[in-house]
PDB file of C-alpha atoms in Angstrom:
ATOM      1  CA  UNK A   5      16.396  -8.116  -4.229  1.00  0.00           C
ATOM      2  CA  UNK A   6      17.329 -10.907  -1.861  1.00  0.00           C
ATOM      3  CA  UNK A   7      15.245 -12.047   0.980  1.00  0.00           C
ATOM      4  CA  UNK A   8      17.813 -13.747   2.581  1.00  0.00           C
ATOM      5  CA  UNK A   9      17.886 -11.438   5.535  1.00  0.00           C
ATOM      6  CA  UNK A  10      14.535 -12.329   7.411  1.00  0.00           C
ATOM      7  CA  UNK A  11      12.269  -9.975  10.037  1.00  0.00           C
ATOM      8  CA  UNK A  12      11.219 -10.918  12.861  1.00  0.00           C
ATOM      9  CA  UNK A  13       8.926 -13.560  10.845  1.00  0.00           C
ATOM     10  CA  UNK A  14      10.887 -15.473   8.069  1.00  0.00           C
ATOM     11  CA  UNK A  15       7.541 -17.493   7.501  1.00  0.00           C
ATOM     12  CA  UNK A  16       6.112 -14.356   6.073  1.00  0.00           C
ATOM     13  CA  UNK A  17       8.757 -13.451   4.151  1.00  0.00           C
ATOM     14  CA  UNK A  18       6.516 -13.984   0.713  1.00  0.00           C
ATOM     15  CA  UNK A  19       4.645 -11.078   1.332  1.00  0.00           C
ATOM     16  CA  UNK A  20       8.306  -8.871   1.274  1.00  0.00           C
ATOM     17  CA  UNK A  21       8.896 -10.471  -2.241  1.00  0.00           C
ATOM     18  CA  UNK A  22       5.366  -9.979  -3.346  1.00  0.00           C
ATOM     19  CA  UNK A  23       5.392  -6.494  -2.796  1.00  0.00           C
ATOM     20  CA  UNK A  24       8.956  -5.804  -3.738  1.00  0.00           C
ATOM     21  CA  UNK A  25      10.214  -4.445  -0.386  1.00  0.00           C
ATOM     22  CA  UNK A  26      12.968  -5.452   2.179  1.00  0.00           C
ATOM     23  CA  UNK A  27      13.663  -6.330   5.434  1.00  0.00           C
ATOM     24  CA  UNK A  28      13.708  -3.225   7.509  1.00  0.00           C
ATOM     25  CA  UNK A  29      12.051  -0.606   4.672  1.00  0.00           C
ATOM     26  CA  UNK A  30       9.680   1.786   6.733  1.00  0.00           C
ATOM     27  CA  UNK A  31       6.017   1.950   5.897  1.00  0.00           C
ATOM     28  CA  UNK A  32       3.275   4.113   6.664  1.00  0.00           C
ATOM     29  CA  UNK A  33       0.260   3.088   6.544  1.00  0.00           C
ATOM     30  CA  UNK A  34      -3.017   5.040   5.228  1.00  0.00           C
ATOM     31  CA  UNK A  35      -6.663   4.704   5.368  1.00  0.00           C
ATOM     32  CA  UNK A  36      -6.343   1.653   7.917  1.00  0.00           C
ATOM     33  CA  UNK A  37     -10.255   0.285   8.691  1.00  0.00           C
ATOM     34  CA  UNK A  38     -11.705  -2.626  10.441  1.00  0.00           C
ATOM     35  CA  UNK A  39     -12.444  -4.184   7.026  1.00  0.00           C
ATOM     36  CA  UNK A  40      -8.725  -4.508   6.385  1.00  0.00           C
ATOM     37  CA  UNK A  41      -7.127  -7.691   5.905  1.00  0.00           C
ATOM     38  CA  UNK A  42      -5.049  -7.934   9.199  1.00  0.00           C
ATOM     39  CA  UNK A  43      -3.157 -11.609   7.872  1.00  0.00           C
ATOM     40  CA  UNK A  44      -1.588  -9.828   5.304  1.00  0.00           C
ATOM     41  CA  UNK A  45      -1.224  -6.606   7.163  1.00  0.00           C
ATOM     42  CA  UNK A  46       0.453  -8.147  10.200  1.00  0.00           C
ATOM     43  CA  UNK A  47       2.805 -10.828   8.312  1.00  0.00           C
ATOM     44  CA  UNK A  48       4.029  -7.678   6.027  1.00  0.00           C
ATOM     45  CA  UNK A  49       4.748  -6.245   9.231  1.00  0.00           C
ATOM     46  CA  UNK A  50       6.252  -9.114  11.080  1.00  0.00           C
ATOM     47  CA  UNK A  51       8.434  -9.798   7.630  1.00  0.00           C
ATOM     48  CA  UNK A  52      10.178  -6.262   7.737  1.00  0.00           C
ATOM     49  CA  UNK A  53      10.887  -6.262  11.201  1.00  0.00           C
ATOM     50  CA  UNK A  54       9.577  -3.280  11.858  1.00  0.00           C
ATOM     51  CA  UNK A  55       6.053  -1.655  12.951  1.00  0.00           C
ATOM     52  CA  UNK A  56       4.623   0.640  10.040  1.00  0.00           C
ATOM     53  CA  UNK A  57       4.003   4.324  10.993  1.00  0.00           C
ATOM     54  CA  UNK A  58       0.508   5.900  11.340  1.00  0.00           C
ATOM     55  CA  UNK A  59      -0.845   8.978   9.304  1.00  0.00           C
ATOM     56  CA  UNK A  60       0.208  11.023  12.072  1.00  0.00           C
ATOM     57  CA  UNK A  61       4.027   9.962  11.761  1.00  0.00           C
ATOM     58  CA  UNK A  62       6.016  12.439   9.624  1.00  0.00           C
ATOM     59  CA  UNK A  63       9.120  10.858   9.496  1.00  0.00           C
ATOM     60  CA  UNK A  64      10.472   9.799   5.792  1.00  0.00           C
ATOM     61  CA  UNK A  65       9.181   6.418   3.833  1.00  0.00           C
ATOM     62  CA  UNK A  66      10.290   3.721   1.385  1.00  0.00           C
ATOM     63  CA  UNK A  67       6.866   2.883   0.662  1.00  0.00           C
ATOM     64  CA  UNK A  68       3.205   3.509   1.627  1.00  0.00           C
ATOM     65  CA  UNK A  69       0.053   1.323   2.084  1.00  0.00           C
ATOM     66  CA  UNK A  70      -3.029   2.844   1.035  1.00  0.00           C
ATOM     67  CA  UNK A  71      -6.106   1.362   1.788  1.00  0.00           C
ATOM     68  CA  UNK A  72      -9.262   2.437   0.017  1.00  0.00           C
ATOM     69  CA  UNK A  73     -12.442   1.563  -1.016  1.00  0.00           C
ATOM     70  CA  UNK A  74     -15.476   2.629  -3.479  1.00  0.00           C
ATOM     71  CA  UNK A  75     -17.018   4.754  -0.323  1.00  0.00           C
ATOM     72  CA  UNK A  76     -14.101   6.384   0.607  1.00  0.00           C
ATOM     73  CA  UNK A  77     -14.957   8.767  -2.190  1.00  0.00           C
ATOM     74  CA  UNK A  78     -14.886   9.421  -5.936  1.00  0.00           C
ATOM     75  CA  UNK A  79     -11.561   9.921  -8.621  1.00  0.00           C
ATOM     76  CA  UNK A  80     -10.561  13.300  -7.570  1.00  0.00           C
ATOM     77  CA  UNK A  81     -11.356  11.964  -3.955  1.00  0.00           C
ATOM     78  CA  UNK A  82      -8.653   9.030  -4.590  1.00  0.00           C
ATOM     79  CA  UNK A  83      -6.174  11.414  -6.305  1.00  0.00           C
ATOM     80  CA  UNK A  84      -6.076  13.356  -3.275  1.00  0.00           C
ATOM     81  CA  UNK A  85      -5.561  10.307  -0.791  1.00  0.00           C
ATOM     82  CA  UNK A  86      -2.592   9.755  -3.481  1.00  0.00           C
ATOM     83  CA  UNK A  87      -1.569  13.338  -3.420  1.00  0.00           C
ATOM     84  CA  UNK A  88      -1.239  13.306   0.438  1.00  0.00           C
ATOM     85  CA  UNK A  89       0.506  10.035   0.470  1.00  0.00           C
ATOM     86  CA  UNK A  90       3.401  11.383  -1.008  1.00  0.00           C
ATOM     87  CA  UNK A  91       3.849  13.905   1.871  1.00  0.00           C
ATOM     88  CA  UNK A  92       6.662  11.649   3.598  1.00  0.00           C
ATOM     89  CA  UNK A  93       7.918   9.432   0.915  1.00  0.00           C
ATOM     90  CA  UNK A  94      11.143   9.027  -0.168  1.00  0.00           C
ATOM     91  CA  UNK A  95      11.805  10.008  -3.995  1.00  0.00           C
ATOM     92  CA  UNK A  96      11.520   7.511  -6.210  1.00  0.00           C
ATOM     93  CA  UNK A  97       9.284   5.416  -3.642  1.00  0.00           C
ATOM     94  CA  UNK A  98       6.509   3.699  -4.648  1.00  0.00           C
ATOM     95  CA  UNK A  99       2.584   3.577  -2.870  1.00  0.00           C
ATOM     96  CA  UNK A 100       0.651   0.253  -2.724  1.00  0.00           C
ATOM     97  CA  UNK A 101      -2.686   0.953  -3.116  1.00  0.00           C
ATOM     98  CA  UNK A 102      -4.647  -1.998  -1.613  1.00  0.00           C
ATOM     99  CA  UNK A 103      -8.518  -2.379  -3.082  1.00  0.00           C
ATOM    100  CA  UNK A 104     -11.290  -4.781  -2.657  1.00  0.00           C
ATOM    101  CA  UNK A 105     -11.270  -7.425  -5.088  1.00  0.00           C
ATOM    102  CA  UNK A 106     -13.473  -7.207  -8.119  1.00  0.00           C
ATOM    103  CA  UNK A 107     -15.930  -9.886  -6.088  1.00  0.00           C
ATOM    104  CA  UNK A 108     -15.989  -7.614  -2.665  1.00  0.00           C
ATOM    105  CA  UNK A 109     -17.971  -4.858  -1.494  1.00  0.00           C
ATOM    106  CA  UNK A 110     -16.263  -1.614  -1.718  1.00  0.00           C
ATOM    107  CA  UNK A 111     -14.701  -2.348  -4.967  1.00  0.00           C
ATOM    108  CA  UNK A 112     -12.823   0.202  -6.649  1.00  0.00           C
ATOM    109  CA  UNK A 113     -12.142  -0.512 -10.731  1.00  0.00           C
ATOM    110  CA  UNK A 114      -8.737   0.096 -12.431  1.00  0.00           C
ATOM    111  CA  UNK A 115      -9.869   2.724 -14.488  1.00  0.00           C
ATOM    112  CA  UNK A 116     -10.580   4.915 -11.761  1.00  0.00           C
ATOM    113  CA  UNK A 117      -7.141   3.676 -10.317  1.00  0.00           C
ATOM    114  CA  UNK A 118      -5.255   4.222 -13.626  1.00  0.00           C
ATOM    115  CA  UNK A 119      -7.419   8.145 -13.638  1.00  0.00           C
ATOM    116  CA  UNK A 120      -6.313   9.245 -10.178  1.00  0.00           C
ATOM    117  CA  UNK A 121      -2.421   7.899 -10.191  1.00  0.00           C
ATOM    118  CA  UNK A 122      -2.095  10.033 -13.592  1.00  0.00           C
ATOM    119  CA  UNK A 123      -3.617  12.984 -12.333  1.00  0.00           C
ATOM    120  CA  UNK A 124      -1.542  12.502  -8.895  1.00  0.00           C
ATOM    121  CA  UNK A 125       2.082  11.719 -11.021  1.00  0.00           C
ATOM    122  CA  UNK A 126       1.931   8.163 -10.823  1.00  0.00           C
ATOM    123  CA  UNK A 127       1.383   5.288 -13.269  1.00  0.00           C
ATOM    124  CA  UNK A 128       0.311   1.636 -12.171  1.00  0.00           C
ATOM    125  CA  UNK A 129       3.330  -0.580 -13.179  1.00  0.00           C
ATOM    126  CA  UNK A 130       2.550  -3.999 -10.695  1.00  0.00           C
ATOM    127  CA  UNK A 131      -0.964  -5.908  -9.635  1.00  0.00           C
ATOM    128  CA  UNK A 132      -0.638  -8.161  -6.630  1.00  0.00           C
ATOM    129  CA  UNK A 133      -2.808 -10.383  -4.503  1.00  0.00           C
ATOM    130  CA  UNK A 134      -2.250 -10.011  -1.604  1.00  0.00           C
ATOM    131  CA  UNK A 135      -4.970 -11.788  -0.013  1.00  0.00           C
ATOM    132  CA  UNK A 136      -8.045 -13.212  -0.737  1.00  0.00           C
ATOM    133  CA  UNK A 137     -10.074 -10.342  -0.445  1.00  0.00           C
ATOM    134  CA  UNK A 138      -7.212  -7.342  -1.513  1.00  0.00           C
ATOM    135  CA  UNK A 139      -5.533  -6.702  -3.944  1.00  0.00           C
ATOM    136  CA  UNK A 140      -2.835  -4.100  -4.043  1.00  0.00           C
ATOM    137  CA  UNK A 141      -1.338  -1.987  -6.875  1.00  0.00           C
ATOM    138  CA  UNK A 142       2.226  -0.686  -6.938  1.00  0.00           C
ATOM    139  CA  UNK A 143       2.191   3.357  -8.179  1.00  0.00           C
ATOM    140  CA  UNK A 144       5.587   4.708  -9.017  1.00  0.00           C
ATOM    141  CA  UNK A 145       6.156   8.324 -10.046  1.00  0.00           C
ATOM    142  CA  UNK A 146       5.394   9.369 -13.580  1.00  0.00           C
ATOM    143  CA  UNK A 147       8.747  11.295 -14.334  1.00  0.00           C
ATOM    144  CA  UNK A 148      11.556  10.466 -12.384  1.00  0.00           C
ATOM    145  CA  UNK A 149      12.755  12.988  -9.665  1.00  0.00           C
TER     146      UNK A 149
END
C-alpha cells in the first residue's frame, strides 16, 4: 500500500499506514463515547479524506471502528457488537476493534478478544497503538468468502 496519495491531512497520514487503510476507504464507526480518543479519531478521519459513517448509515464498508470497553458488556456481549459490525462490510474487510489499554479503566483483555472474534468468524491477525490510551486490533474473517 502506498500513502502517497494524501487526505485532506497529509500530516496524519501515519495513522492510514498504521491501520492498513487508504486514502478515501469508507469507515463506519461503532460504539463512539465521550471517552474516545478524538486525536486519533479525527486525524484517521482527516487522513482518508472522508467523514466515517454512523451506526445508522447502511451503505457498504472497507473497514469498521469498534469501540468497546469492559462495561459495555461480557464475551457473548462483544461477539455480538462483532456480529452486527459485519452488517455493512465489504467481504474480505477487516474491523478494528479499539480497547483501553491494559493501564486504563475499561480494559478489555485479549483473551476475551481472541473468544468473541472466533465465535463471531474472525481471528486477531494485527495489534496497534493507536494512541496513548487505545489500542486497536485488526479482525479479519476466519475462512475466506
Amino acid at each position: 500500500m502506498s500513502n502517497s496519495a494524501s487526505g485532506k491531512n497529509p500530516d496524519n497520514n501515519h495513522y492510514i499506514a498504521e491501520l492498513e487503510l487508504a486514502v478515501g476507504d469508507v469507515i463506519q464507526e461503532l460504539g463512539w463515547d465521550e471517552d474516545i480518543d478524538f486525536e486519533f479519531r479525527n486525524g484517521l478521519e482527516d487522513a482518508l479524506g472522508e467523514e466515517f459513517l454512523t451506526e445508522e448509515d447502511r451503505e457498504p464498508v472497507d473497514a469498521v471502528l469498534l469501540w468497546w470497553r469492559d462495561d459495555d458488556g461480557d464475551v457473548a456481549d462483544l461477539t455480538d457488537a462483532l456480529e452486527d459490525a459485519t452488517t455493512n462490510l465489504d467481504e474480505d474487510a477487516s474491523i478494528w476493534l479499539l480497547v483501553p489499554r491494559a493501564s486504563q479503566p475499561g480494559h478489555v483483555s485479549p483473551t476475551d478478544i481472541s473468544e468473541a472474534a472466533t465465535v463471531a468468524g474472525f481471528r486477531a491477525t494485527t495489534t496497534a497503538g493507536v494512541s496513548e490510551d487505545w489500542l486497536a486490533t485488526r479482525l479479519e474473517p476466519a475462512v475466506a468468502h
